Tab-separated table of C-alpha atoms and ligand atoms in Angstrom:
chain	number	residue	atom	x	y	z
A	232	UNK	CA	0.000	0.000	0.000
A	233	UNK	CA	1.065	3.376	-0.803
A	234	UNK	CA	2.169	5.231	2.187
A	235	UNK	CA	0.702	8.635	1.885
A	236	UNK	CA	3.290	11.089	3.927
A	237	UNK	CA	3.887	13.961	1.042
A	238	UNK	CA	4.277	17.247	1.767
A	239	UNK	CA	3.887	19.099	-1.578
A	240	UNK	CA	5.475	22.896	-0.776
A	241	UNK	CA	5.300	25.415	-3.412
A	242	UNK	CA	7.720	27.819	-3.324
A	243	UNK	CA	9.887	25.751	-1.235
A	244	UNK	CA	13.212	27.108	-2.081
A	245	UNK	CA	12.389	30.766	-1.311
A	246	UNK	CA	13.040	32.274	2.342
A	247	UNK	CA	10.283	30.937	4.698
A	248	UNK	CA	9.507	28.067	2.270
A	249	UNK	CA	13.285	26.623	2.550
A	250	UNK	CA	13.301	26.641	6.731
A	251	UNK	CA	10.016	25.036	6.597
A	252	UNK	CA	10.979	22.358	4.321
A	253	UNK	CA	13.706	21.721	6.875
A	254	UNK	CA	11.505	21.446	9.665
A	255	UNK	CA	8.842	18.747	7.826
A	256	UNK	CA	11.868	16.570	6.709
A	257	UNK	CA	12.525	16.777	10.786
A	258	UNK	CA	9.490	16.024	11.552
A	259	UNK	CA	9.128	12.855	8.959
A	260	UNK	CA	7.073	14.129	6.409
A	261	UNK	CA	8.424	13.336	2.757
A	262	UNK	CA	8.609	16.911	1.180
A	263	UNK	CA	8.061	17.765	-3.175
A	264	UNK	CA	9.182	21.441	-4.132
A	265	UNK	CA	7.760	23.299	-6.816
A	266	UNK	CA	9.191	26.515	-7.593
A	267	UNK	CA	9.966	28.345	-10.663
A	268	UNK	CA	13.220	29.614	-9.145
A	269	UNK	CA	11.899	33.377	-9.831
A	270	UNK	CA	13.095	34.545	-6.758
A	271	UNK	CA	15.391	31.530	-5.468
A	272	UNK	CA	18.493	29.364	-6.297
A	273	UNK	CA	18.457	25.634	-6.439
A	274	UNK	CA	21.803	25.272	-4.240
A	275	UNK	CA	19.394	25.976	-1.253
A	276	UNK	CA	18.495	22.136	-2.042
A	277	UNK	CA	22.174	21.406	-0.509
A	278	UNK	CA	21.737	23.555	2.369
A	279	UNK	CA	18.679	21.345	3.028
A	280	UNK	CA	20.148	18.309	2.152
A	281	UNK	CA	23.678	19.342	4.678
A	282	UNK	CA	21.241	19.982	7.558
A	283	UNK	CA	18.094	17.406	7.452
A	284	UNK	CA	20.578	14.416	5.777
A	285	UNK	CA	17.937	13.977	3.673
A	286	UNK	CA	17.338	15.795	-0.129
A	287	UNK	CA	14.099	17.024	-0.930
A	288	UNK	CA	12.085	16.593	-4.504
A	289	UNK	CA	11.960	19.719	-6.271
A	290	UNK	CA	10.121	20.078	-9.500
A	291	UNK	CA	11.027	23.491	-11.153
A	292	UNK	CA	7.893	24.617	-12.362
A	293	UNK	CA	5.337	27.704	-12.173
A	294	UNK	CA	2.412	27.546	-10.393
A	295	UNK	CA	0.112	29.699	-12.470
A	296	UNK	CA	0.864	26.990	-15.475
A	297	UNK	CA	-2.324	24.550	-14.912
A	298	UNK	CA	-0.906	22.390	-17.409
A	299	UNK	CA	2.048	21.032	-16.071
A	300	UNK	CA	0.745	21.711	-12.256
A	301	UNK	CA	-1.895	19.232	-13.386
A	302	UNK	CA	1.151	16.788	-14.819
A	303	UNK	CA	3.263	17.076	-11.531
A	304	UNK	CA	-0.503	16.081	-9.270
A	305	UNK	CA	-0.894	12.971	-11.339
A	306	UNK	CA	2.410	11.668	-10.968
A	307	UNK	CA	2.365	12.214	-7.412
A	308	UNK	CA	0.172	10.060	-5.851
A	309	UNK	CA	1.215	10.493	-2.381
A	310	UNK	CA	0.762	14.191	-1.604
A	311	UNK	CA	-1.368	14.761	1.680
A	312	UNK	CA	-1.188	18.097	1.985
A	313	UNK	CA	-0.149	21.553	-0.034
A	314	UNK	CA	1.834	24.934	1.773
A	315	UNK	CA	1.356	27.185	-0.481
A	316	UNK	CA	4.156	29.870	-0.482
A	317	UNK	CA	4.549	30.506	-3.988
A	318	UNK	CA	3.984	34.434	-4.559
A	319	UNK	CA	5.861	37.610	-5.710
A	320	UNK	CA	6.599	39.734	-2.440
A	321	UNK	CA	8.155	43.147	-3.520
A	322	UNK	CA	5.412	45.999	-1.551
A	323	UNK	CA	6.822	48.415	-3.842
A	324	UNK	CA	7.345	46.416	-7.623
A	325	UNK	CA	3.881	45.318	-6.814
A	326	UNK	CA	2.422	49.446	-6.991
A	327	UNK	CA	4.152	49.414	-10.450
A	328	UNK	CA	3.345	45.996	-11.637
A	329	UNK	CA	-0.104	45.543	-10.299
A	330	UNK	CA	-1.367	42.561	-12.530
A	331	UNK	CA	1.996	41.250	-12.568
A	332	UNK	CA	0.822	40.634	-8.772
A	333	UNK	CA	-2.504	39.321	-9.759
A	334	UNK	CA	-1.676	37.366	-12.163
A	335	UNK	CA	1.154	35.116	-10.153
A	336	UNK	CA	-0.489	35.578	-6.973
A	337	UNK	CA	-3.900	34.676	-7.371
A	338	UNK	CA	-3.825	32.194	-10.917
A	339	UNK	CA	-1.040	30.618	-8.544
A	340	UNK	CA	-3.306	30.624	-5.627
A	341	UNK	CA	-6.150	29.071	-7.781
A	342	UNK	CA	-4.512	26.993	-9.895
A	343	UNK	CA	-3.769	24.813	-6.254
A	344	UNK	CA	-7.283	24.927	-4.790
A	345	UNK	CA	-8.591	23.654	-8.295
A	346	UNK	CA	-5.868	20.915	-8.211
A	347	UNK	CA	-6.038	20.535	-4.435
A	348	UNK	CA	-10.083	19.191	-5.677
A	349	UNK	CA	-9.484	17.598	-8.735
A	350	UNK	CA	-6.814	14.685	-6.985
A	351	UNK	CA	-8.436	14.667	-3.511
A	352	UNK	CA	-5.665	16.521	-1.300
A	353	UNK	CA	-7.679	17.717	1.626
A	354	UNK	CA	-5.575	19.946	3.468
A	355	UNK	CA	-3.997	23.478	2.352
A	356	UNK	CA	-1.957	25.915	4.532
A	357	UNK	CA	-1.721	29.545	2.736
A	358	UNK	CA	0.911	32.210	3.556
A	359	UNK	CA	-1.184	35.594	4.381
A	360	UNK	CA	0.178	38.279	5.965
A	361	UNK	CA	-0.401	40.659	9.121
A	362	UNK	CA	-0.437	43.453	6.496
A	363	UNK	CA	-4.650	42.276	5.934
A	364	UNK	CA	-4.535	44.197	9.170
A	365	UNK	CA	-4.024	47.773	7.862
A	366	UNK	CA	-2.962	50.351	10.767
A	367	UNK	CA	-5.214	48.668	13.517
A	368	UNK	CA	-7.074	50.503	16.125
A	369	UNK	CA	-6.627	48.263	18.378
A	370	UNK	CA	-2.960	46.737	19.424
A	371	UNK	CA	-2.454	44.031	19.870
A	372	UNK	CA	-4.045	42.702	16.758
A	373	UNK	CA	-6.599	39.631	17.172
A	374	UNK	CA	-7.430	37.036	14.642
A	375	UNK	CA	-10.991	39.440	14.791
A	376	UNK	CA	-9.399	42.480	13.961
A	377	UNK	CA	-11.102	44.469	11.043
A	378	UNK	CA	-9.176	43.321	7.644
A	379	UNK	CA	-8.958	47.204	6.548
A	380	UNK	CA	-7.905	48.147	2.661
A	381	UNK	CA	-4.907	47.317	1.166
A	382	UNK	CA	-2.009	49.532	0.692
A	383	UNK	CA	-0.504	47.769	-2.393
A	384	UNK	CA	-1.346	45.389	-4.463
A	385	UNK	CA	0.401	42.760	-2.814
A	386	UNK	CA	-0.927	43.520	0.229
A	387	UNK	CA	-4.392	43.421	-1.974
A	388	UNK	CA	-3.572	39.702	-3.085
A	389	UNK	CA	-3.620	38.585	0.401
A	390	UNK	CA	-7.166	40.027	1.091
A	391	UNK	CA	-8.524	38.825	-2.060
A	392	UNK	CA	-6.639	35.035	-1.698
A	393	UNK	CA	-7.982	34.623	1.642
A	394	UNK	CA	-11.439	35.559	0.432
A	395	UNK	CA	-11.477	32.739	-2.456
A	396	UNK	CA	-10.016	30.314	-0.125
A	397	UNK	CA	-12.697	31.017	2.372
A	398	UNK	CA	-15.479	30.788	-0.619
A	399	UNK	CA	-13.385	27.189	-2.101
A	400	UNK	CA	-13.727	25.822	1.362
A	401	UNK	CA	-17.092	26.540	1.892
A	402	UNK	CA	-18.431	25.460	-1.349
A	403	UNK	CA	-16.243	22.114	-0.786
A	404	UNK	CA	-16.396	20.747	2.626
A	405	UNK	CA	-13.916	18.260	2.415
A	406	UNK	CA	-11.246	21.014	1.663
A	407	UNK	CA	-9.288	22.140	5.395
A	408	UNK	CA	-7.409	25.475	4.713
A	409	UNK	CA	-5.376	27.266	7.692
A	410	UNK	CA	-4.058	30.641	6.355
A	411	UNK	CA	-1.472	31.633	8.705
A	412	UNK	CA	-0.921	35.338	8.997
A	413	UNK	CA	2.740	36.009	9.412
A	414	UNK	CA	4.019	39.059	11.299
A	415	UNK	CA	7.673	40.288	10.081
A	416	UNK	CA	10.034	37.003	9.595
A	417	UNK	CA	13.563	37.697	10.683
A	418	UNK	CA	16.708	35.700	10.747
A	419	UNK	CA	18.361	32.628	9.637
A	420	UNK	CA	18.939	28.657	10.160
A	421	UNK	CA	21.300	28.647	13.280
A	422	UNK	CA	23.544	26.519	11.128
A	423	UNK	CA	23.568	29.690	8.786
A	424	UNK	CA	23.290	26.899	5.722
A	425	UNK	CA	19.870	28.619	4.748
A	426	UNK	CA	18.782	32.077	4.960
A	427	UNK	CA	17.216	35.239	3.429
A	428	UNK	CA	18.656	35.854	0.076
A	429	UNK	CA	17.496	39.485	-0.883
A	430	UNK	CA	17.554	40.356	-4.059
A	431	UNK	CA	19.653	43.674	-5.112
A	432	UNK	CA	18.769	46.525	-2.380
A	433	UNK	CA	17.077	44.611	0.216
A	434	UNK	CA	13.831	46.292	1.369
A	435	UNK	CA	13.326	45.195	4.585
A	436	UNK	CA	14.657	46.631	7.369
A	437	UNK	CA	17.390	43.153	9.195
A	438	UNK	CA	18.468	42.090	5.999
A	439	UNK	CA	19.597	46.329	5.332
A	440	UNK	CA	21.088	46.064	8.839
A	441	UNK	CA	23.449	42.923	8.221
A	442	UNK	CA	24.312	44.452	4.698
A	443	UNK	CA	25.570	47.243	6.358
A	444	UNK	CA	27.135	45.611	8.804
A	445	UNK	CA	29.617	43.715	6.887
A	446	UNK	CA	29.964	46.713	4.881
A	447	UNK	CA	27.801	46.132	1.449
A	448	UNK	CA	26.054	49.152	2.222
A	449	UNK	CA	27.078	52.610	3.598
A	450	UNK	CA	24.428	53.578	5.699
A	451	UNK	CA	21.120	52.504	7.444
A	452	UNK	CA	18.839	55.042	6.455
A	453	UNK	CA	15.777	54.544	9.816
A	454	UNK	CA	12.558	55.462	8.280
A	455	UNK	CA	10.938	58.424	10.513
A	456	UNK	CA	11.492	59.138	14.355
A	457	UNK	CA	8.413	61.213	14.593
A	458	UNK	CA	5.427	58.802	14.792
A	459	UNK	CA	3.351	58.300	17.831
A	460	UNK	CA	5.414	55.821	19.443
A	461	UNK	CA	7.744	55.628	22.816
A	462	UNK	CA	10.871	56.794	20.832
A	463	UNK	CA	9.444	57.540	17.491
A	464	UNK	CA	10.101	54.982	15.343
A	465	UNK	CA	7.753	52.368	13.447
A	466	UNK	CA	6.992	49.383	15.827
A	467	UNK	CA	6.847	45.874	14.780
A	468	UNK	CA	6.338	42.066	15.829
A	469	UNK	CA	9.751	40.345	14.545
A	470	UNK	CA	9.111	36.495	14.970
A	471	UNK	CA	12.425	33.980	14.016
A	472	UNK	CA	12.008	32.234	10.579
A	473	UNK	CA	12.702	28.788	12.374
A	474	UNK	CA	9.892	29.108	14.773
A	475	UNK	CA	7.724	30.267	12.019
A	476	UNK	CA	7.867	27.328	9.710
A	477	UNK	CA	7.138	25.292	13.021
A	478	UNK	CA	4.015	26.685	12.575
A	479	UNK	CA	3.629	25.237	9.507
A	480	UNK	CA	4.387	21.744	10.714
A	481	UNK	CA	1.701	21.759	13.522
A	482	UNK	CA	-0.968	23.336	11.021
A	483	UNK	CA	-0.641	20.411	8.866
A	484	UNK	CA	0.079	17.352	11.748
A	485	UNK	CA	-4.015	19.661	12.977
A	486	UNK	CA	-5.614	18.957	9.768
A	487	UNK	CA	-4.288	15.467	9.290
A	488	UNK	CA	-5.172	14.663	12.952
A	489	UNK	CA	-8.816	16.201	12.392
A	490	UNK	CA	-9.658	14.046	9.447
A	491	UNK	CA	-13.532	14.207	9.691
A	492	UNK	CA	-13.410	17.953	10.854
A	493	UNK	CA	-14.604	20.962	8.455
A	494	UNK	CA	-11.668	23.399	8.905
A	495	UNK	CA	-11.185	27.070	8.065
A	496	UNK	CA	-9.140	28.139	10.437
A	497	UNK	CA	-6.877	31.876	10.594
A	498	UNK	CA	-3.762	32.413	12.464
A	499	UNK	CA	-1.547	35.310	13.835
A	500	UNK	CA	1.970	34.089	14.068
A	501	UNK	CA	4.210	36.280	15.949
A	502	UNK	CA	5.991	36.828	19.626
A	503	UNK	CA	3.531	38.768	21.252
A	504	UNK	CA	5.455	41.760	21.404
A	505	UNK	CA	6.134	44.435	19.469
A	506	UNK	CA	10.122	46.106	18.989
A	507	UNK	CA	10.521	49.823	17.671
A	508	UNK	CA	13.486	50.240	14.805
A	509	UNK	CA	16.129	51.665	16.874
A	510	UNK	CA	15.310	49.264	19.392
A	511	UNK	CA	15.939	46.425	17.244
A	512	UNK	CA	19.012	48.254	15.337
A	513	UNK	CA	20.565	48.611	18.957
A	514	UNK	CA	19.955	44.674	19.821
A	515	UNK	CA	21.740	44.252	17.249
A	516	UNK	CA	24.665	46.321	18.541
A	517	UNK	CA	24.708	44.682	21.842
A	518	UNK	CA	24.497	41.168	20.556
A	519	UNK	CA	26.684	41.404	17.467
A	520	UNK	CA	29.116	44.113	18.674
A	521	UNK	CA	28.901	45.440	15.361
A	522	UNK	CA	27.763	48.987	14.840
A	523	UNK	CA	26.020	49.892	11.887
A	524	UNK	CA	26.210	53.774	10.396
A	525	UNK	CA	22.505	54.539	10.191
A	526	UNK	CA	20.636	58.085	10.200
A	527	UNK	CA	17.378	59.307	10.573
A	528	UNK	CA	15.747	60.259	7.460
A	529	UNK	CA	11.701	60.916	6.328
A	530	UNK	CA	9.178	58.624	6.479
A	531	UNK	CA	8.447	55.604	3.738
A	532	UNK	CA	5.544	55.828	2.074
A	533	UNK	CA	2.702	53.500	2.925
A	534	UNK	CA	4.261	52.386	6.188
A	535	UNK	CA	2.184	51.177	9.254
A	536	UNK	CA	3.125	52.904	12.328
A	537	UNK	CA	2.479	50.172	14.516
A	538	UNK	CA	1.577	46.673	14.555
A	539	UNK	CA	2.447	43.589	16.766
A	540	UNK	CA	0.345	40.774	17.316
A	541	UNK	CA	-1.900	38.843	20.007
A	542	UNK	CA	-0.773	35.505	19.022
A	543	UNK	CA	-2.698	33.959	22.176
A	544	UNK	CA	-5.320	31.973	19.619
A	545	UNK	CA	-2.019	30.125	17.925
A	546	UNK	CA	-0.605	29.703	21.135
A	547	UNK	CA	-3.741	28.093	22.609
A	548	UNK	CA	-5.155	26.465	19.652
A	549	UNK	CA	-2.426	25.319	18.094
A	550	UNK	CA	0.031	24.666	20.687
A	551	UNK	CA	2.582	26.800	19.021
A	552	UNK	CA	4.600	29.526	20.204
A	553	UNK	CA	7.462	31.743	19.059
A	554	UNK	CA	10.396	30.451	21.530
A	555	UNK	CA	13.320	32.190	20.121
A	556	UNK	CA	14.880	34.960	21.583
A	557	UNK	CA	15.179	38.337	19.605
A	558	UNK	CA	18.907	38.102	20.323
A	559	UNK	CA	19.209	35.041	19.396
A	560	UNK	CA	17.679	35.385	16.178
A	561	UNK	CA	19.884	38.336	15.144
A	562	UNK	CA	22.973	36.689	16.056
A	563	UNK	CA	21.463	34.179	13.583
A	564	UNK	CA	20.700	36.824	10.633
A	565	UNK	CA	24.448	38.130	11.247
A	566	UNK	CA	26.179	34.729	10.989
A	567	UNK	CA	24.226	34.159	7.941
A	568	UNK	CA	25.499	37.495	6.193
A	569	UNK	CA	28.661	36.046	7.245
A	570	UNK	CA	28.404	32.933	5.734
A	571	UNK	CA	27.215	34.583	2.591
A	572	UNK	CA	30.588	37.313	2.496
A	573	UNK	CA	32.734	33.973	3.146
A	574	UNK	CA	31.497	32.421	-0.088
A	575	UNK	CA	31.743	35.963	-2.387
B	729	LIG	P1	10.521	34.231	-1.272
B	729	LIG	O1	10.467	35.120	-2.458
B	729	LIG	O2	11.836	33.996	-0.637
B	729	LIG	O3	9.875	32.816	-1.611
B	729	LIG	C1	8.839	32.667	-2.553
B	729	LIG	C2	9.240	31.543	-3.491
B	729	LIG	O4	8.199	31.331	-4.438
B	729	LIG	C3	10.497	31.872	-4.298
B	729	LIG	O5	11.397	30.778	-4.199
B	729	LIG	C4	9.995	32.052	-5.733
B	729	LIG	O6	10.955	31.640	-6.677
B	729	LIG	C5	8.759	31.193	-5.725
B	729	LIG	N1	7.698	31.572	-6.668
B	729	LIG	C6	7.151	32.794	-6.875
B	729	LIG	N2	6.177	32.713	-7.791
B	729	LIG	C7	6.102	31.420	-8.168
B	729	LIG	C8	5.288	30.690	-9.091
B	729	LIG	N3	4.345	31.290	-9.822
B	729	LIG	N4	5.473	29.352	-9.211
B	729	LIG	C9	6.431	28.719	-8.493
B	729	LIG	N5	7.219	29.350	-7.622
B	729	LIG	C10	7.062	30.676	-7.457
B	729	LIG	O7	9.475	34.813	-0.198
B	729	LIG	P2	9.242	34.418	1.322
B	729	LIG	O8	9.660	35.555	2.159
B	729	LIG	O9	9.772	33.072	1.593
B	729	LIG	O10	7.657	34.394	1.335
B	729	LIG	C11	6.909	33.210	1.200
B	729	LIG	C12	5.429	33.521	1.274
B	729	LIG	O11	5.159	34.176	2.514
B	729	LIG	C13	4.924	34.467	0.191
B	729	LIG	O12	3.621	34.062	-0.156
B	729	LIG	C14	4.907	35.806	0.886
B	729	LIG	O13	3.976	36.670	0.304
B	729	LIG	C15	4.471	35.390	2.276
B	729	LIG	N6	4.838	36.369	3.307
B	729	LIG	C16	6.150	36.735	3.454
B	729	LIG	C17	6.495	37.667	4.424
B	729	LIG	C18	7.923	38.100	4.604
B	729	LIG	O14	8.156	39.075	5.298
B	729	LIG	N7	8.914	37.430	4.036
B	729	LIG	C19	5.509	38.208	5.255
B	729	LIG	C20	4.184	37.797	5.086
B	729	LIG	C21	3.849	36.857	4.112
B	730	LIG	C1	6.859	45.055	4.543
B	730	LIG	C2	5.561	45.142	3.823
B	730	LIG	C3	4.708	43.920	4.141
B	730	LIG	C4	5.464	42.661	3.788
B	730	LIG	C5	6.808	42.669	4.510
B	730	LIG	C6	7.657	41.500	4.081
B	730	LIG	C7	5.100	47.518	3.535
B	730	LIG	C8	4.220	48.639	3.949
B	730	LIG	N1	4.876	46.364	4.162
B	730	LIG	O1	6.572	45.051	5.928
B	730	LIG	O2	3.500	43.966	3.423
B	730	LIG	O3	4.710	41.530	4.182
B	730	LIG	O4	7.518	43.873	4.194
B	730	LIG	O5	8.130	41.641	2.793
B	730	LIG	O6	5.948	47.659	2.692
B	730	LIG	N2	12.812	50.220	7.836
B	730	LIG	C9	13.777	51.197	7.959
B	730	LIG	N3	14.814	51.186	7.079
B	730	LIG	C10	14.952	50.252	6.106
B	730	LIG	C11	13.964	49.243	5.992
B	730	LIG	C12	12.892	49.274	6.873
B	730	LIG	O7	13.682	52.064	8.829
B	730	LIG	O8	15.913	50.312	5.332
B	730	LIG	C13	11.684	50.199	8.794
B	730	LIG	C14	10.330	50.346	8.135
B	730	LIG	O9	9.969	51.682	8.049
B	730	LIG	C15	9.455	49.542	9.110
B	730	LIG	C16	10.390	48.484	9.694
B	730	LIG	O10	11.708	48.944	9.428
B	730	LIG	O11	9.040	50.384	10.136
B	730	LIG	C17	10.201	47.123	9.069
B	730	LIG	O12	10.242	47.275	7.653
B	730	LIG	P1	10.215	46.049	6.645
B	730	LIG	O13	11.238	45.051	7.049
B	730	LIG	O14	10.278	46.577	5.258
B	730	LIG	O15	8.811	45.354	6.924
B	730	LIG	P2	7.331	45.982	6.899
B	730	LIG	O16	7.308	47.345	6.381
B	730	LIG	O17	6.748	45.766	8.246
């Protein structure tokens, strides 16, 4: 008999996809890649391979082509579940490129549900993001915080894929879909043989830090220190990559474990806590002894002031919390950059 155990993970050799492979292929699960490389190199399959002992499938392919997404489902007989990572990511490429974001996000996004029905796969975990939440009101943010509008597109493709998976699952009730909602993944694989590979001028704020750490970049520029916060400066909920594709390990072990349960289930994964920018830039100074240049300059457009979660529903629910410490995971993102300058 056919031992079903297959983990199919699209985009699996991108940034969150890659540490979550890792921690299935821990856990036992067999894991199948699919990833058109669009944003990713297939050496991360030896950083895998170097830290699991074990290599996982990976099928380069696009996940908005239904044709040969539906050739990959019926060769694989034993997939059990789909992560669904595949997506462009770039906030401000998607403002210029709008149905650039559409089109990959959502035909992506569609293309599984359709062949999620068509061979029987009951269980789906999607990667949304806490940027559904807007500015909130409120902070912390709940799971029952109002989704407010997008700011970008990208943030738009979230709203919108969330929506069709909530209409696919209720139209099908076989279908179990947990859409995580990630906070702001930071860091590295402790064994710094899988990271965050930005691509050009990294947007986000740790990989900018590291870069100009090692001295790839001149200067930090800190986006604003006159919002409405303790020292002015945007606050956010920076949860450790590892600890975030755990998450992804427990959704799926839920949904296989709830076989005869209807599932639609929505989770905010972060710490808890929220960390301003030049709090998190001096962490880093303390726990790195490495001082970046940075100055204060305006504001970036479309930026949340503040957001940090209330993660107490994954923490109850699904068991899961973010364990690592802030430190911890910087000293993670800096041996990483290190690892990276060693190999230039
Ligand atoms: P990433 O770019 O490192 O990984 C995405 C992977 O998907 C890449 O390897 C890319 O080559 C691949 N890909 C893109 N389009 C594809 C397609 N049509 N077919 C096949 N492969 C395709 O990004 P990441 O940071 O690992 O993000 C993973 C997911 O998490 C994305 O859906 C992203 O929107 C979401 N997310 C990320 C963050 C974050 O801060 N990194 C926050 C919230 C949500
Ligand atoms: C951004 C996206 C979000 C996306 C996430 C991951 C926006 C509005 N949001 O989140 O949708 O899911 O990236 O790709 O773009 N900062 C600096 N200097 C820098 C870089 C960042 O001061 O060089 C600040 C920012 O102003 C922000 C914080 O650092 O306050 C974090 O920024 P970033 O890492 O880009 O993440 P988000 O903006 O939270």
């Amino acid at each position: 008999m056919l031992m079903k155990n297959k983990i199919l993970v699209t985009g699996g050799t991108g940034y969150i996809g890659s540490h979550t492979v890792v921690e299935l292929q821990n856990a036992g699960f067999d894991v199948l890649i699919v990833d058109n490389l669009s944003n990713s190199s297939p050496d991360v399959i030896n950083g895998i391979e170097k830290i699991t002992g074990k290599k996982p499938e990976l099928i380069v392919a696009d996940c908005a082509d239904i044709t040969k997404m539906d050739e990959i489902f019926s060769t694989q007989p034993a997939i059990v579940a789909i992560i669904h990572f595949a997506a462009s990511k770039a906030v401000g490429e998607s403002v210029e490129k709008p149905l650039l974001y559409y089109r990959n996000n959502l035909l992506s996004l569609v293309n599984m549900l359709e062949l999620s029905l068509k061979y029987g796969i009951h269980n789906f975990v999607f990667s949304s993001s806490c940027t559904v939440y807007g500015q909130p009101e409120i902070l912390p943010v709940t799971e029952s915080s109002p989704i407010q509008e997008a700011t970008s597109p990208y943030g738009n493709t979230k709203q919108i894929a969330e929506e069709i998976i909530r209409d696919t699952v209720r139209a099908n009730s076989s279908l179990k879909a947990i859409c995580l909602r990630y906070f702001n993944p930071i860091g590295a694989h402790p064994s710094a043989l899988i990271g965050e590979l930005p691509n050009g001028v990294p947007n986000n704020l740790v990989p900018f830090i590291t870069q100009t750490a090692i001295g790839l970049r001149e200067c930090l520029s800190i986006f604003g220190n006159d919002y409405n916060t303790p020292d002015g400066s945007c606050i956010r909920d920076y949860i450790n990559v590892v600890d975030l594709a755990k998450a992804h390990v427990v959704a799926v072990k839920r949904m296989l474990d709830n076989k005869n349960k209807q599932m639609l289930e929505f989770f905010n994964i972060g710490t808890g806590k929220g960390l301003s920018v030049l709090e998190l830039v001096h962490v880093f100074e303390e726990t790195t002894g490495v001082k970046p240049r940075y100055k204060i300059v305006g504001r970036r457009a479309g930026d949340i002031e503040q957001i940090w979660a209330n993660a107490s529903y994954a923490n109850n629910e699904l068991g899961w919390r973010a364990e690592e410490a802030i430190t911890d995971t910087l000293l993670s993102a800096w041996k990483w950059e290190q690892a990276l300058a060693s190999k230039k």
